[in-house]
Coordinates of C-alpha atoms in Angstrom, one line a residue:
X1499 CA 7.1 9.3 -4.0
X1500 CA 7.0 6.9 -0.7
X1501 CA 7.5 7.6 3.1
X1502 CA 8.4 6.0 6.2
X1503 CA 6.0 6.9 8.9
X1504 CA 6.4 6.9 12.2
X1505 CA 3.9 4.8 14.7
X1506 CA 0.8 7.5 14.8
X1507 CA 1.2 7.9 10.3
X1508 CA 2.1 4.1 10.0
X1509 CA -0.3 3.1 12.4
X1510 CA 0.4 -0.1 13.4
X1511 CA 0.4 -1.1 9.7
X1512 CA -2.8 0.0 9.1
X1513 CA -1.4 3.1 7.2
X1514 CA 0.5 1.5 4.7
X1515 CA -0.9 2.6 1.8
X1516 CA -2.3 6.1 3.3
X1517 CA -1.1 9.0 1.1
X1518 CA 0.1 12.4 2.7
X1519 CA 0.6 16.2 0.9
X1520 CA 3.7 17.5 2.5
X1521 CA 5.3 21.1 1.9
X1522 CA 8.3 22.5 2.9
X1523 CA 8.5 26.5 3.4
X1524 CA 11.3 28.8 2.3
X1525 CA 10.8 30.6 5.7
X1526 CA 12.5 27.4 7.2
X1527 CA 14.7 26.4 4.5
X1528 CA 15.6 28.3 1.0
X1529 CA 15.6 25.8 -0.8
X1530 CA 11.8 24.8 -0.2
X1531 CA 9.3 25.9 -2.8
X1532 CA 6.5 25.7 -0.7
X1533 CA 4.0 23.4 -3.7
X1534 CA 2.3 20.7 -1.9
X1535 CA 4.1 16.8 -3.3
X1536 CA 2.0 13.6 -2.7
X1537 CA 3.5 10.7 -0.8
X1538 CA 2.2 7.1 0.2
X1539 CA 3.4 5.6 3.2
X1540 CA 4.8 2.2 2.6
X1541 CA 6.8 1.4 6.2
X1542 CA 7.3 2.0 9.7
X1543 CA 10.2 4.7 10.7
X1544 CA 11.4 3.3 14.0
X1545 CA 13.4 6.1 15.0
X1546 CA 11.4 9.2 14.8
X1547 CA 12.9 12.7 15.8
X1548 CA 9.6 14.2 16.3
X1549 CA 5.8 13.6 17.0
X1550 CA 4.9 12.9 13.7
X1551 CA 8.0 12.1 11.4
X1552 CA 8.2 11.3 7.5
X1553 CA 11.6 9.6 6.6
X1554 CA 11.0 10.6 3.0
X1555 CA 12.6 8.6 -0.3
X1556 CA 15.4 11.0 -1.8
X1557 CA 12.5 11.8 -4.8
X1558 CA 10.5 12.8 -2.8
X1559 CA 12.5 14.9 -0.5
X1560 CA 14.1 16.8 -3.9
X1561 CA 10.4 17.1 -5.2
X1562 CA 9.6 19.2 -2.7
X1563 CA 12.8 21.9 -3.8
X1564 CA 12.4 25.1 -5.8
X1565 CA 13.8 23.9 -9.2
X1566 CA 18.0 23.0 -9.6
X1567 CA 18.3 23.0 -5.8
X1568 CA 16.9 19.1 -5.1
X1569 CA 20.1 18.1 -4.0
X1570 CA 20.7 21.0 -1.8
X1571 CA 17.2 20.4 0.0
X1572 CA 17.8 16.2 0.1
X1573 CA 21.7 16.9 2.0
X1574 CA 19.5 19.7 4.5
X1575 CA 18.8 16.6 6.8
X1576 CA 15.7 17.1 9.0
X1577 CA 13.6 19.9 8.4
X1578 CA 10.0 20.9 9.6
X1579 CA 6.9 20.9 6.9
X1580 CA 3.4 20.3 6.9
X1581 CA 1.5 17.5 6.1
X1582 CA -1.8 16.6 5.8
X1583 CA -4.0 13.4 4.9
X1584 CA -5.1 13.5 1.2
X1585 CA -7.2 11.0 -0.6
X1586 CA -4.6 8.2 -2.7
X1587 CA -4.7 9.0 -6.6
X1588 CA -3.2 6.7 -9.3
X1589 CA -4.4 7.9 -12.7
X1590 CA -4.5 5.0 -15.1
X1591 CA -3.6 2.1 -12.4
X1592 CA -6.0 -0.1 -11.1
X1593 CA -5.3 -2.1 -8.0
X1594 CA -2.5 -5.0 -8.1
X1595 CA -2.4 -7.8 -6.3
X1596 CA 1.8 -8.5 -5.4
X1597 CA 2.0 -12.4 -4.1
X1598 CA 4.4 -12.8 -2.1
X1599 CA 7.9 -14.6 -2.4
X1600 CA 7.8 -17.5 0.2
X1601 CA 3.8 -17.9 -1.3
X1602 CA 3.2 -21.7 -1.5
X1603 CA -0.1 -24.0 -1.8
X1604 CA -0.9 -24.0 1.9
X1605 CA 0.2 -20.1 2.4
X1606 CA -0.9 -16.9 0.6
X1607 CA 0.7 -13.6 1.1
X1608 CA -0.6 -10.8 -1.0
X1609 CA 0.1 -7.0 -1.1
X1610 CA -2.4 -4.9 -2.1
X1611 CA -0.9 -1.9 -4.3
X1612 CA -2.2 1.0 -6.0
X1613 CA -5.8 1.5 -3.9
X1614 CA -6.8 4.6 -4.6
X1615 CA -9.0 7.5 -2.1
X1616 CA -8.3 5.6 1.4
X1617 CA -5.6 3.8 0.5
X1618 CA -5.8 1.9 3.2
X1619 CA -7.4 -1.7 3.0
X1620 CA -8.7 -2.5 6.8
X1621 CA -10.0 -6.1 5.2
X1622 CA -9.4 -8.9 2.7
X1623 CA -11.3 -12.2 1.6
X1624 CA -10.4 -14.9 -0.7
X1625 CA -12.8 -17.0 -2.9
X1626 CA -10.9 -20.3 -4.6
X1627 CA -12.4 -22.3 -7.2
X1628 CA -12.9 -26.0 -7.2
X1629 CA -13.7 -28.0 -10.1
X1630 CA -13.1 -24.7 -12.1
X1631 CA -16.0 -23.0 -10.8
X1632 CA -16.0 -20.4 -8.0
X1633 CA -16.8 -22.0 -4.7
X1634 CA -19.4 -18.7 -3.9
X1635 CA -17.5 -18.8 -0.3
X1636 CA -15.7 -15.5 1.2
X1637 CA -12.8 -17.0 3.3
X1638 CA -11.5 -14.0 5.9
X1639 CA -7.6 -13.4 5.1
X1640 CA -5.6 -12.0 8.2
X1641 CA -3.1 -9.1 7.7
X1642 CA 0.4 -10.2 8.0
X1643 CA 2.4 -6.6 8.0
X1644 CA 1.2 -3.4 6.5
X1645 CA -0.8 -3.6 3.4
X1646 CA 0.5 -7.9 3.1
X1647 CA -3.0 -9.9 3.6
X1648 CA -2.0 -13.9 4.2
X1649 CA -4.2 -17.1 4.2
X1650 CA -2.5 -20.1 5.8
X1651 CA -4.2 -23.8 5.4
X1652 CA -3.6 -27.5 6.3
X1653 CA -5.0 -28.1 2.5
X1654 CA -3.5 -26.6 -0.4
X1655 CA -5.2 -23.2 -1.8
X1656 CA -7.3 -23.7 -5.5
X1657 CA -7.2 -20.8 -7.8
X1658 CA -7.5 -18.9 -9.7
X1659 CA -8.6 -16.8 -6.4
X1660 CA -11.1 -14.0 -6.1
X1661 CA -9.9 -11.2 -4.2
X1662 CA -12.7 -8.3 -2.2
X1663 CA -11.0 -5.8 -0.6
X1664 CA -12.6 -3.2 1.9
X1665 CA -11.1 0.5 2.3
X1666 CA -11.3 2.2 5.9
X1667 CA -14.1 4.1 4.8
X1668 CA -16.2 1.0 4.2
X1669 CA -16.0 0.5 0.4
X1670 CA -15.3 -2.9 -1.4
X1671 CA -14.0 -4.0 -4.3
X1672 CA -14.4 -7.7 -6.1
X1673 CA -12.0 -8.9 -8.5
X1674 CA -12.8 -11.8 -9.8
X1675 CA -10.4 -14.3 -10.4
X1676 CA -7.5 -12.3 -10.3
X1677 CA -4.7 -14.4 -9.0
X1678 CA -4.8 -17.3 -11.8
X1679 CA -4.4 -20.8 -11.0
X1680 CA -1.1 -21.3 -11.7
X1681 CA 0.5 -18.1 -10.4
X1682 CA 4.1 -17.4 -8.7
X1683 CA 5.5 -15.8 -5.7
X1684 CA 6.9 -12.2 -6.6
X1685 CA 5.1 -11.9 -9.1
X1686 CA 2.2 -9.1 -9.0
X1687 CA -1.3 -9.8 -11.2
X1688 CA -3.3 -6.3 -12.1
X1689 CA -7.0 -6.5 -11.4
X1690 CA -9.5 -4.3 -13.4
X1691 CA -11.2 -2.6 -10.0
X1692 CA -10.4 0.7 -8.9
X1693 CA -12.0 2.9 -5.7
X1694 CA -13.4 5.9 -6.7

């Protein structure tokens, strides 16, 4: 259930992550059943046809069809519906950390998945260990692309790493040693945290 966003839903990046209730209305096209679906946006939609503009994954397109008639609604094209910002809801996930392929010792990419109310994270630290304790210090990561946080170093990074996490409404989130010492690119590590 993702969407592409255009520039004012995507946000520069800062709206990957954000989750939308769409609808689409029989009065504009039959096959709509007019009950509200939940998407996340999880890219930019370069080429929008309107002000705002959802390029919509084929599930969640069809999910949004009176039942039998998803693949009637998906082949309609562009249609109008209504949207609105809703808070992100992901019953029984907690967030995930998703290192990133191309991740090496002197540079850390992490996506930050499954965050739910806001959705959107607007700030990530790292804490490493050395000498397997903690080093106590919050090191500011800078966002890459979207929802990816990076580190980059002249020394390699020590884990395992402590990730906080702050939503757009100003809540933040510790979990502790999360990303273990030895972990590998593409790989994602499940914290126990969760906004509520």
């Amino acid at each position: 259930m993702t969407s592409c966003g255009n520039e004012p839903l995507f946000d520069g990046g800062a709206g990957c992550g954000s989750c939308y209730e769409i609808r689409c209305v029989a009065a504009n096209n039959p096959s709509c059943s007019g009950q509200p679906r939940t998407v996340v946006i999880t890219d930019m939609n370069y080429y929008p046809v309107a002000r705002y503009h959802f390029d919509l994954s084929g599930t969640a397109f069809g999910a949004m069809a009176k039942n039998g008639l998803n693949d009637k609604l998906r082949h309609a094209g562009i249609i109008d519906m209504q949207f609105r910002r809703v808070r992100c809801n992901f019953p029984g996930m907690k967030v995930t950390f998703h290192v990133q392929r191309g991740s090496n010792p002197n540079y850390l990419a992490v996506l930050v998945e499954y965050a739910n109310v806001d959705g959107t994270v607007v700030r990530m630290e790292l804490m490493q260990t050395k000498n397997g304790r903690p080093t106590g210090s919050w090191e500011p990561m800078r966002c890459s692309w979207g929802s990816i946080w990076r580190m980059d170093t002249n020394r390699p990074l020590q884990g395992p790493f402590s990730m906080c996490i702050t939503s757009d409404s100003g809540k933040t989130l510790v979990a502790n040693n999360v990303i273990p010492a030895y972990w590998r690119p593409d790989k994602a590590y499940w914290s126990n945290v969760q906004f509520y």
